[in-house]
Coordinates of C-alpha atoms in Angstrom, one line a residue:
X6 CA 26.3 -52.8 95.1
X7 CA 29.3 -52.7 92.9
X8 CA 32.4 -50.8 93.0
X9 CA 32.3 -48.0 90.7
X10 CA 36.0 -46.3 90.0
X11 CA 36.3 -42.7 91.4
X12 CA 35.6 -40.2 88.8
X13 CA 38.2 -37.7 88.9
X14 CA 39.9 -35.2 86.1
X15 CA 43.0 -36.4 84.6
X16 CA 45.8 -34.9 83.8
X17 CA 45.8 -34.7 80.2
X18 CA 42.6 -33.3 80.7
X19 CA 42.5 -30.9 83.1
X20 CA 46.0 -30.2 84.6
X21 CA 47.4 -27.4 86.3
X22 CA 46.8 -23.3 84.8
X23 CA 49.5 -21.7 84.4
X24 CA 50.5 -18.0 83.7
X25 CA 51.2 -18.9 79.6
X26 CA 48.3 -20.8 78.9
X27 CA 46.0 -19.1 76.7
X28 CA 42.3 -19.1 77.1
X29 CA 41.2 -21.4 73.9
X30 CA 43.6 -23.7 75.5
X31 CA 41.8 -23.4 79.1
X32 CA 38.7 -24.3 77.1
X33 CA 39.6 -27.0 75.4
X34 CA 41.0 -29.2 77.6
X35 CA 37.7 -28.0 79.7
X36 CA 35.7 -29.3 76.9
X37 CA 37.8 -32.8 76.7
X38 CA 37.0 -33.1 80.5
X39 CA 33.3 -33.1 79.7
X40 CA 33.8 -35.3 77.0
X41 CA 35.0 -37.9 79.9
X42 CA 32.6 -37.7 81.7
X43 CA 30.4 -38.5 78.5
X44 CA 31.9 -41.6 77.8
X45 CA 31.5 -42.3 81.3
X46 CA 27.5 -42.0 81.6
X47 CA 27.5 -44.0 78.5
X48 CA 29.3 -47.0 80.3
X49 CA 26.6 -46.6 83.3
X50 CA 24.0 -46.6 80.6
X51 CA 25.3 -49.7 79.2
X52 CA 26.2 -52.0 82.7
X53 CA 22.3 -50.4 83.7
X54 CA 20.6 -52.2 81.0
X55 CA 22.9 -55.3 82.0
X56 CA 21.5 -54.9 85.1
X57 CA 25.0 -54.9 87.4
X58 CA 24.1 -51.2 88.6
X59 CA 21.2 -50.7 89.3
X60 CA 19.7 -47.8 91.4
X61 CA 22.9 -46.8 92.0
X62 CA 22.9 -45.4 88.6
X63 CA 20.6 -42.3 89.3
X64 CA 23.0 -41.0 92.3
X65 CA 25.9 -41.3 89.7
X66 CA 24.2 -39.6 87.0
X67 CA 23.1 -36.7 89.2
X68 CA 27.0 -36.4 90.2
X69 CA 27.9 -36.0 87.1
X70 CA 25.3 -33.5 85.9
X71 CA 26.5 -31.7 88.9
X72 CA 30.2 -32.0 88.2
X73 CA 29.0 -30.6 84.4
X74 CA 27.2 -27.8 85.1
X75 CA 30.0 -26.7 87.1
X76 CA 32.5 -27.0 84.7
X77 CA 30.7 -25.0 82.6
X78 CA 30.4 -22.2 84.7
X79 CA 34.2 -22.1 84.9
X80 CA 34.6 -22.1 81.4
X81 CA 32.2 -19.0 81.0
X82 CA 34.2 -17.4 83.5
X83 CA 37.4 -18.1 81.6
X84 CA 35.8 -17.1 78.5
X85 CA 34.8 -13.7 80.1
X86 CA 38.7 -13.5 81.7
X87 CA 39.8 -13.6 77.9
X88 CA 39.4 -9.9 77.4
X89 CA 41.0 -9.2 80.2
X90 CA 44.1 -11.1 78.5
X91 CA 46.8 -9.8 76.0
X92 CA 48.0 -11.7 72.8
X93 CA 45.4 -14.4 73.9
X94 CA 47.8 -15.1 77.0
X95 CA 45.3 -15.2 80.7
X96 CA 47.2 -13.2 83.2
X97 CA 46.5 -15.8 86.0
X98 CA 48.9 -14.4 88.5
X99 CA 46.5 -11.2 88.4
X100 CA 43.6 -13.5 90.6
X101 CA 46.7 -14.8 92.1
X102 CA 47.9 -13.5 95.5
X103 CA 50.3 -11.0 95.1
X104 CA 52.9 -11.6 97.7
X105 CA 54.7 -14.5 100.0
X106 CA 51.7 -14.5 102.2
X107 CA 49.4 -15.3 99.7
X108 CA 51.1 -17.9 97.6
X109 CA 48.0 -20.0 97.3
X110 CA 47.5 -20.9 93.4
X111 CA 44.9 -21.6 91.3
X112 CA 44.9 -25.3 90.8
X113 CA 41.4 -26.2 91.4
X114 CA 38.3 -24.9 89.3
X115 CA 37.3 -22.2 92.4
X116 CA 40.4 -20.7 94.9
X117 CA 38.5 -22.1 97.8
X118 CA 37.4 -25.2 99.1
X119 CA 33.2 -25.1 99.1
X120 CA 33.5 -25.5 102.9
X121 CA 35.0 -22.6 103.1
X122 CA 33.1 -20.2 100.7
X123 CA 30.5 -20.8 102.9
X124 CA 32.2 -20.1 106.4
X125 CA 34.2 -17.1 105.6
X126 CA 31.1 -15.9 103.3
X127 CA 31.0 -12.8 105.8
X128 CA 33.8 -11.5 105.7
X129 CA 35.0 -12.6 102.2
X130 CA 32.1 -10.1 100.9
X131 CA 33.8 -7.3 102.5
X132 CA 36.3 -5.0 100.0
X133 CA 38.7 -5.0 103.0
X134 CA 38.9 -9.1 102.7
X135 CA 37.5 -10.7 99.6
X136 CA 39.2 -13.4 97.5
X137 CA 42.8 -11.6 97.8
X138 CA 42.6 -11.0 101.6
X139 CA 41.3 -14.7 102.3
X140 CA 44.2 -16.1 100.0
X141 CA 46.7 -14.4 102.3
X142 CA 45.5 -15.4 105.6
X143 CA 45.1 -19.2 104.3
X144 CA 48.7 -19.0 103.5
X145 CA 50.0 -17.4 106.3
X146 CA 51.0 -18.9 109.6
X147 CA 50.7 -17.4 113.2
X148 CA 52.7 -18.6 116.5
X149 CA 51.0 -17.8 119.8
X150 CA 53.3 -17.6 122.4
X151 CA 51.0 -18.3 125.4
X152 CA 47.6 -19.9 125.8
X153 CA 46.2 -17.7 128.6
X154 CA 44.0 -14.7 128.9
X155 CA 45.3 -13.2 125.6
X156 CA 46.1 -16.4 123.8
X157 CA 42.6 -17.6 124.2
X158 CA 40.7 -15.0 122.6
X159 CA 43.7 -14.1 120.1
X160 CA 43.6 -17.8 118.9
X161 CA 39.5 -18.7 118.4
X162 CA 39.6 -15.5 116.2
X163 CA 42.6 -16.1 114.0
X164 CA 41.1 -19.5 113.2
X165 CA 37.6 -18.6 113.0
X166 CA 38.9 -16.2 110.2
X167 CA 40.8 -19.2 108.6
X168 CA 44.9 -18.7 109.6
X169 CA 46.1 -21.7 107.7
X170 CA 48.3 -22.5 110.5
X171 CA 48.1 -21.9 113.8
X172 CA 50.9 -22.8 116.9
X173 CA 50.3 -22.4 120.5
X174 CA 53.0 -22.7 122.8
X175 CA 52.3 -22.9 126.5
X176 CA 54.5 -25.0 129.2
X177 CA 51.7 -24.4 131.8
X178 CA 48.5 -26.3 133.1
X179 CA 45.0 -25.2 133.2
X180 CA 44.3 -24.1 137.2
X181 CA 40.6 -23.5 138.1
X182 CA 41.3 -19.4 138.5
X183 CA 42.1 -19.2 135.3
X184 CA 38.7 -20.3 134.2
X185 CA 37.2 -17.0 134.3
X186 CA 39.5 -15.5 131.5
X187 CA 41.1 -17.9 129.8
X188 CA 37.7 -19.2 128.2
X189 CA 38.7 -21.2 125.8
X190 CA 39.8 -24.1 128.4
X191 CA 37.1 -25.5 130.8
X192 CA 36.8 -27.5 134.1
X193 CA 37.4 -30.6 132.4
X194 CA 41.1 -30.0 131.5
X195 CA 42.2 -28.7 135.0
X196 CA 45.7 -30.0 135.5
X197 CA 46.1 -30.4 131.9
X198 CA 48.6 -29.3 129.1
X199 CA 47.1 -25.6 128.1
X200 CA 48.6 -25.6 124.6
X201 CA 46.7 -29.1 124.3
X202 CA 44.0 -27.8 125.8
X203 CA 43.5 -24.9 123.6
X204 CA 44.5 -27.1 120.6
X205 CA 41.3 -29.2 121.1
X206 CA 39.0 -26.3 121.3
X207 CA 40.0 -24.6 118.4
X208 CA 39.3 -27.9 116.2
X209 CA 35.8 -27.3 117.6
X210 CA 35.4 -23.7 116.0
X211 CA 37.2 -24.7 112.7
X212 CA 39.0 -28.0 111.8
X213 CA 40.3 -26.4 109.0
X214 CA 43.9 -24.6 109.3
X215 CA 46.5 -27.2 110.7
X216 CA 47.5 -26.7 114.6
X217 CA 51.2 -27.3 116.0
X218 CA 51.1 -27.8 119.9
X219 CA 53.9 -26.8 121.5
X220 CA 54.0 -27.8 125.3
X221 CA 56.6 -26.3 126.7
X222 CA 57.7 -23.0 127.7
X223 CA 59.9 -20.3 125.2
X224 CA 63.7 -20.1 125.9
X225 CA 66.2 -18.7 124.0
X226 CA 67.6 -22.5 123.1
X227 CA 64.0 -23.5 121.2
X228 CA 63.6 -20.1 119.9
X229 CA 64.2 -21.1 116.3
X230 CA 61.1 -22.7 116.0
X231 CA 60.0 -19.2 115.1
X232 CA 61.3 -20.2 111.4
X233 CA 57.8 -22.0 111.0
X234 CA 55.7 -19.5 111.3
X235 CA 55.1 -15.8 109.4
X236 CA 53.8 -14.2 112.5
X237 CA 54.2 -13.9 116.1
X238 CA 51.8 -12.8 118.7
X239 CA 53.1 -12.0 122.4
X240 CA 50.4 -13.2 124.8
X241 CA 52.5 -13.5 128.1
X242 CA 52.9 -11.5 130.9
X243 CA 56.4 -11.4 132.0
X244 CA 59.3 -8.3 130.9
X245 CA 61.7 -11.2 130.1
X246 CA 59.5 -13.0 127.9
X247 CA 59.0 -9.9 125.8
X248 CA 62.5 -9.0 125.6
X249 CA 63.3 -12.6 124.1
X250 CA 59.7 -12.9 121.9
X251 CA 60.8 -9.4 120.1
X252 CA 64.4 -10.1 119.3
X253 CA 63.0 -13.6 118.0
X254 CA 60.9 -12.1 115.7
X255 CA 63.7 -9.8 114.7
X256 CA 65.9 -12.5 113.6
X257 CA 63.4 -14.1 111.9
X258 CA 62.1 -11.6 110.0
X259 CA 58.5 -11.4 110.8
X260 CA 56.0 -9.3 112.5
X261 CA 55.0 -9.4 115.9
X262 CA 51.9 -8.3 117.8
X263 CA 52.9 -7.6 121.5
X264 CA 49.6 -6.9 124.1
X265 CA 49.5 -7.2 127.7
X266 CA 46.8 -6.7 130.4
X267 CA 46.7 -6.3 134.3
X268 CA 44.3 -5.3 136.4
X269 CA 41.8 -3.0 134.3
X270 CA 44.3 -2.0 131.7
X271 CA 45.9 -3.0 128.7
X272 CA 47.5 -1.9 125.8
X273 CA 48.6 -3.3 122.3
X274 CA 51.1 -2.7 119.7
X275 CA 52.8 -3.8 116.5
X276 CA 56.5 -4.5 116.2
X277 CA 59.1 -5.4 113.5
X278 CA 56.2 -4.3 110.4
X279 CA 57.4 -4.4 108.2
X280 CA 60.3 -6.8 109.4
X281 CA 63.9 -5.6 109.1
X282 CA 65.0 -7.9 106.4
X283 CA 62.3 -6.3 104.3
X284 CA 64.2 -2.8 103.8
X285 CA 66.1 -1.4 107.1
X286 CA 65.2 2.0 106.4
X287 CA 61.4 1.1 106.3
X288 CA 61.2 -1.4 108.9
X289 CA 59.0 -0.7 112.1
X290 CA 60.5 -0.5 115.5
X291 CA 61.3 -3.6 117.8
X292 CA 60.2 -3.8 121.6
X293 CA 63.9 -3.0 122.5
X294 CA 63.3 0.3 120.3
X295 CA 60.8 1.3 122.2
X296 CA 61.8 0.1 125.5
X297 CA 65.9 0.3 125.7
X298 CA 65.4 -0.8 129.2
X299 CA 63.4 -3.0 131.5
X300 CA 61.3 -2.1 134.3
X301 CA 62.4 -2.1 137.9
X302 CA 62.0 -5.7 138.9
X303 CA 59.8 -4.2 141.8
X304 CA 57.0 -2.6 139.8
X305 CA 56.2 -5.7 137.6
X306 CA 53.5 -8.0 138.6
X307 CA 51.7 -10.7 136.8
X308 CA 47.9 -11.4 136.5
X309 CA 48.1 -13.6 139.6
X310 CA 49.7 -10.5 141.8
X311 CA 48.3 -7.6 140.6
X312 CA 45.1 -9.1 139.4
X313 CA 43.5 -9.0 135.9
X314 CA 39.2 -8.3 134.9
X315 CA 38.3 -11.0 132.5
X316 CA 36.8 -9.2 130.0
X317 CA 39.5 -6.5 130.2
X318 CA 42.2 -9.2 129.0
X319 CA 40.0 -10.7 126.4
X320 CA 39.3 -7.4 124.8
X321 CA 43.2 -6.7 124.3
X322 CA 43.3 -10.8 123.0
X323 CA 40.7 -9.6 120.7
X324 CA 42.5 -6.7 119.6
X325 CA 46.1 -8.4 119.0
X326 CA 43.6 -11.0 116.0
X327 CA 42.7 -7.8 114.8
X328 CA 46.1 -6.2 114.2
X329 CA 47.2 -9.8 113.2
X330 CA 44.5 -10.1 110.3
X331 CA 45.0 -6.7 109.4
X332 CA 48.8 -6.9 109.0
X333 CA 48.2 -10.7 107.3
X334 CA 45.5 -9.2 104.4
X335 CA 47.5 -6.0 103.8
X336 CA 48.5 -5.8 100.0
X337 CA 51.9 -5.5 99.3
X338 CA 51.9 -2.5 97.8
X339 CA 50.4 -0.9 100.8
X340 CA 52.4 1.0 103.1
X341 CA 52.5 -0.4 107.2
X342 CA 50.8 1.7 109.8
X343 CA 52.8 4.6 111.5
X344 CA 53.9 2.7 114.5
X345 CA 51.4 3.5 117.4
X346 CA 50.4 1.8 121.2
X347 CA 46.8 1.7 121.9
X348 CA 45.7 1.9 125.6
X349 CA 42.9 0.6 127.1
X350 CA 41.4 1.3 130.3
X351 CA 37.8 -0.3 131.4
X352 CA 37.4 2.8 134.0
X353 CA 38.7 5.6 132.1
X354 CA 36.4 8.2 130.8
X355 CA 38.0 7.5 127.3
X356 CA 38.0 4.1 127.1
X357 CA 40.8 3.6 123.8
X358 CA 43.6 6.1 123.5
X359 CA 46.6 6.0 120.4
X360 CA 49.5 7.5 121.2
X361 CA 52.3 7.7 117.9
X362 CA 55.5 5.7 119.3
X363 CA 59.1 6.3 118.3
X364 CA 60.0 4.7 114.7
X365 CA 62.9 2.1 114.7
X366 CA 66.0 3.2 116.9
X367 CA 69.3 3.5 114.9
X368 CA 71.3 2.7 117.7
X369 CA 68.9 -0.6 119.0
X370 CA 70.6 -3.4 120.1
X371 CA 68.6 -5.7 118.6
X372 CA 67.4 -4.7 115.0
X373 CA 70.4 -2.1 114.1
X374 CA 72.9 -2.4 111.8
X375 CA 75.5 -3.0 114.6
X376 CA 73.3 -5.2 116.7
X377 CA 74.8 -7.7 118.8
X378 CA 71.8 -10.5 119.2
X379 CA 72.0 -12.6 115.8
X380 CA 70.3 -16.1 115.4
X381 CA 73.6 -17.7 116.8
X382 CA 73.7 -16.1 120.0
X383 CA 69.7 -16.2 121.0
X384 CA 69.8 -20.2 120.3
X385 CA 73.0 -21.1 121.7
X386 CA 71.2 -19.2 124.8
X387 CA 74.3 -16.6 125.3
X388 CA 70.9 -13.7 125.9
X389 CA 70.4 -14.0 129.4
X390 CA 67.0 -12.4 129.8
X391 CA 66.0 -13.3 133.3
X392 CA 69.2 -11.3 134.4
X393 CA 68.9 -8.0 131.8
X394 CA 65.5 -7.9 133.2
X395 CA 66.6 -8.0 136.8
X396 CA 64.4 -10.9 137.8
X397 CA 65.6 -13.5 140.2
X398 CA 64.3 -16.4 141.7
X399 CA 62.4 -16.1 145.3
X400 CA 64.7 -18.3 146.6
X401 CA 67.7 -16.8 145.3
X402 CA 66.5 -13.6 147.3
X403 CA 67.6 -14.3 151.2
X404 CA 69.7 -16.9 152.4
X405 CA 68.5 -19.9 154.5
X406 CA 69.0 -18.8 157.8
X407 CA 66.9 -15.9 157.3
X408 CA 63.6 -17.7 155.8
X409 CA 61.6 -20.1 158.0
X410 CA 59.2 -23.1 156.6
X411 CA 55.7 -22.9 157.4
X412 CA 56.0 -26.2 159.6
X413 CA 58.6 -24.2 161.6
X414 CA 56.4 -21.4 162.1
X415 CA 52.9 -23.3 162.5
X416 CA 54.9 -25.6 165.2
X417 CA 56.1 -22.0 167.2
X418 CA 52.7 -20.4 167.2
X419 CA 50.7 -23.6 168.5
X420 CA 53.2 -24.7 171.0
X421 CA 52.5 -25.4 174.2
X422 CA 53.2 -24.0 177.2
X423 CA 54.4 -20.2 177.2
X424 CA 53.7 -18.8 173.9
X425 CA 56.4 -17.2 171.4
X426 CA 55.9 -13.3 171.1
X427 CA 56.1 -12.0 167.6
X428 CA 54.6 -9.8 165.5
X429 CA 53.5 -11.3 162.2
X430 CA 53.4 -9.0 159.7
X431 CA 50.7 -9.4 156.4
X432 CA 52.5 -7.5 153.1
X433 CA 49.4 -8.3 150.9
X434 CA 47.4 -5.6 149.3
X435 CA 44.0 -4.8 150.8
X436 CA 41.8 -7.1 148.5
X437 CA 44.0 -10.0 149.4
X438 CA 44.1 -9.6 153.2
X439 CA 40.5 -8.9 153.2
X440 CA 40.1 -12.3 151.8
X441 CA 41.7 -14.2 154.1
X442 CA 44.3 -13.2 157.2
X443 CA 45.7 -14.5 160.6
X444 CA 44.1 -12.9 163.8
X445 CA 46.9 -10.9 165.2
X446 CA 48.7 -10.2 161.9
X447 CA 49.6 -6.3 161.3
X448 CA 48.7 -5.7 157.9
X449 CA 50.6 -3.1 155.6
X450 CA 50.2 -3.4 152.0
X451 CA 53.9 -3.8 150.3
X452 CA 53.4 -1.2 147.6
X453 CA 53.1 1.3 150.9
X454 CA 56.1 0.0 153.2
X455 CA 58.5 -0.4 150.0
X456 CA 58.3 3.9 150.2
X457 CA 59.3 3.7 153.6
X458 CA 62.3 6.5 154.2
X459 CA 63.6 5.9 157.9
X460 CA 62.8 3.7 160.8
X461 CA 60.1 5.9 162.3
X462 CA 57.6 5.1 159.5
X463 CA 58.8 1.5 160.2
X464 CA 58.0 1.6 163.4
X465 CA 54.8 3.6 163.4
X466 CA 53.0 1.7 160.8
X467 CA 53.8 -1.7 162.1
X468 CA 53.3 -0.3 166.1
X469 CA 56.4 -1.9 167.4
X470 CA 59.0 -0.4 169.7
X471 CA 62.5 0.0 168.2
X472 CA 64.2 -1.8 170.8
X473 CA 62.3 -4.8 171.0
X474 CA 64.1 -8.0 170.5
X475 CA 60.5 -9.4 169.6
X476 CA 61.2 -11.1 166.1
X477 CA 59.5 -10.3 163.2
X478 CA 57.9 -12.6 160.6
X479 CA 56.9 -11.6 157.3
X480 CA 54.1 -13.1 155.4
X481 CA 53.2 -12.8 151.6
X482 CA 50.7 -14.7 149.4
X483 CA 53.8 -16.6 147.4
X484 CA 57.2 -15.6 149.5
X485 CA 58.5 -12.9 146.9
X486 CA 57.0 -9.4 148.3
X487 CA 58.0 -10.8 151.9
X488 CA 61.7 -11.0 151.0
X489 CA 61.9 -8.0 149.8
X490 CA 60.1 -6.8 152.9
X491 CA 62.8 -8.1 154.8
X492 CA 65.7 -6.8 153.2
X493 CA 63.8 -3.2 153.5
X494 CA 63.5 -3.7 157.1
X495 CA 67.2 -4.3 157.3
X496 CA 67.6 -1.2 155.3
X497 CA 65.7 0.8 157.5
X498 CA 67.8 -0.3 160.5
X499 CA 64.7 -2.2 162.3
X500 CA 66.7 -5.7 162.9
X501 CA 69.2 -3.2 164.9
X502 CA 72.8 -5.2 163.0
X503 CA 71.0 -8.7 163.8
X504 CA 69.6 -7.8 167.4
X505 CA 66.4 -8.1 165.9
X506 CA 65.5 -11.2 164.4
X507 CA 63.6 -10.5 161.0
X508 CA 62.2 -14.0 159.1
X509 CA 60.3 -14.3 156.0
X510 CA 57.7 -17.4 155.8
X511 CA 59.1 -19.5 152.6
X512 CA 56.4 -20.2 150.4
X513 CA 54.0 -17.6 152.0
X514 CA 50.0 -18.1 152.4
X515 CA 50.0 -20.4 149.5
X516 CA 52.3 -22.8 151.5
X517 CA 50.3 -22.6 154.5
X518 CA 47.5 -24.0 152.8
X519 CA 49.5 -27.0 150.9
X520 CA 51.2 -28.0 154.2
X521 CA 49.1 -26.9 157.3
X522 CA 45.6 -25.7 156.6
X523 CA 43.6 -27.1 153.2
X524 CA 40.6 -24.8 154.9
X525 CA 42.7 -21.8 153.7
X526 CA 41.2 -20.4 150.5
X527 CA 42.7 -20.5 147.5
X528 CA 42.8 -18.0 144.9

């Protein structure tokens, strides 16, 4: 077999279209392509009868029958376009996409690759997508902040409908109970990267759009990596993280979807659309607009406290692609949605509710005119948002004398001899303690003792006497609800000025079953 050279237009013969050529022009050097190829055949004609080709000579000639005929459909399209033209000049920019979204050009004989004509055939026969709403969403470029529950579905659906760039940044690992939500990772990348994980699985659904992996968590020091991207989407869990994700965005410019999910709830919205560099007295609200202040430390809980329904996560994941796509193929010309949060609730008897937000706050600290969080200060990491949002580390909680290990407390239950009296209270909600608990343990959910007014309901609820100097230990699943239990109990007067010895377990049930027990259940 011998090496034929690639067959490929050149650029006296076919270069770039630009908005001044005129349409005889087009045509012409259209024509003096085909007249390559020609002289081409003719060569393969000639070493044929020489014999150095051979069969090969059919599969050539049948390429470049094919590579004629379509040719010539392009320049009967191009001849039809010419009416469409003034003073003989094609108005190219006019199939062109039509803001910075879409700056995809022409430069090849159809807009899209073949590959993709046929796998975004669907949706590019819709009026709502077509050929200007693909354009956009191939040039455009979404970061997803968080490869769990909402990440997962949010991400296979931006790159099924062909996001031409896609990041995914996630500092965590895949765990085995996140399996049955976060479906886009399986069994076989437990203890694995997430953002890798995730990564891999969406080359499986399209290996087209380009994928950053970032594997590591946001902070305010790497938050200019937003600059890469023409889209954010919020998929974590955490006030903090929200706080920091919005005034990112804000910085940068560009829009952000925001969703969150707990339990059998969710809701969705979108921020910063249009952005604030776009026109100020135009631009959408930020989350700090709509949220001037954080939510008592106390009332927040994450998927792995409060709990989370699968399918109840993946529907809001679902929803933030939507708003994504919809924001991404929006012409310019068209106006942005009145800002609006959409609730969801598996159980209610109206499933989806819309409810009109506030528009953008004049005053806002972030995305007014006399805002104080610029660029500078979010990377140089001056925004402390675990502190604005009241959040603390467990073990910054109680000091060390008044926690006890799990070795400590496993060695004072099983020692020998005269057993140590104590009451061991169980601060886990019902579920949990129903799950798995100690025989003995008094069980009162936190969300009911953290009402508590005076020492009676104390008393009463956990059936100790007041006077007791029998200690107390308090038990959680992780060790945060127990401190605060403790420092509750103090309130209420129940250690009686350090008579009463008060102790949370450091670590809670999840230590236990590390360190003591690896029968305990884990969930």
């Amino acid at each position: 077999m011998v090496e034929v050279e690639e067959l490929r237009p050149h650029a006296d013969h076919m270069s770039t279209i630009e908005d001044s050529d005129s349409v005889a022009s087009i045509v012409a050097r259209i024509t003096l392509f085909n007249a390559g190829f020609e002289e081409h055949k003719q060569h393969f004609h000639h070493t044929q009868l020489h014999g150095t080709v051979g069969r090969d000579f059919d599969c050539i000639e049948n390429t470049l029958d094919e590579l004629k005929h379509k040719f010539t459909q392009l320049k009967t399209q191009l001849k039809a376009l010419g009416s469409e033209s003034r003073n003989g000049t094609l108005d190219v920019a006019k199939y062109r996409a039509k803001d910075d979204l879409a700056s995809t050009r022409y430069h090849d004989p159809w807009a899209l690759k073949l590959e993709e004509y046929k796998r975004y055939g669907r949706q590019l026969i819709m009026p709502e997508v077509g050929m200007p709403g693909q354009l956009r969403l191939k040039a455009s470029s979404v970061l997803i902040v968080g490869a769990g529950g909402l990440g997962c579905p949010a991400a296979a659906y931006l790159a099924g409908a062909g996001v031409g760039k896609i990041g995914i940044m996630d500092g965590d690992i895949v765990e085995v109970s996140n399996l049955h939500r976060q479906v886009m990772h399986n069994s076989a990348w437990v203890g694995k990267s997430k953002a890798v994980s995730l990564g891999n699985a969406l080359r499986l659904i399209n290996p087209l759009p380009r994928y950053e992996i970032h594997p590591y968590h946001l902070v305010p020091e790497n938050s200019a990596i937003a600059a890469g991207y023409s889209m954010i989407l919020d998929c974590t869990d955490r006030p903090s993280s929200r706080y920091l994700i919005s005034d990112m965005a804000v910085v940068h410019g560009i829009p952000l979807v925001s969703a969150s999910a707990l339990r059998t709830e969710g809701q969705i919205m979108v921020l910063n659309d249009p952005p604030v560099s776009s026109d100020s007295e135009k631009a959408g609200p930020c989350y700090r607009c709509i949220f001037p202040r954080p939510p008592p430390p106390e009332s927040v809980q994450s998927c792995g406290e409060g709990g989370i329904l699968g399918p109840v996560v993946g529907v809001m994941g679902v929803l933030q692609a939507l708003e994504a796509v919809k924001v991404i193929m929006r012409p310019p010309d068209r106006p942005a949605n009145p800002p609006s949060l959409i609730m969801f609730s598996a159980y209610g008897s109206q499933m989806f509710r819309t409810m009109r937000i506030r528009g953008k706050n004049p005053t806002c600290s972030a995305c007014s005119s006399d805002t104080t969080i610029t660029r500078q200060s979010l990377e140089s990491g001056s925004q402390d948002y675990m502190a604005f949002c009241g959040a603390l580390e467990a073990s910054d909680v109680l000091a060390a004398k008044d926690r006890v290990s799990v070795m400590d407390f496993a060695s004072m239950i099983n020692r020998s001899g005269t057993p140590v009296n104590h009451t061991l209270v169980d601060v886990r909600e019902k579920p949990q303690f129903e799950l798995c608990n100690m025989l003995g343990s008094v069980h009162v959910p936190f969300s009911l003792l953290r009402r508590w007014k005076n020492a009676e309901e104390a008393t009463t609820a956990l059936s100790i006497d007041i006077e007791s100097h029998e200690p107390i230990y308090v038990v959680c699943r992780l060790g945060n609800d127990s401190q605060a239990t403790v420092n509750k109990l103090r309130e209420l007067g129940i250690d009686r000025n350090g008579a009463r010895k008060i102790m949370d377990i450091k670590g809670g049930w999840e230590a236990w079953r590390k360190d003591i027990d690896q029968s305990w259940p884990e969930y």
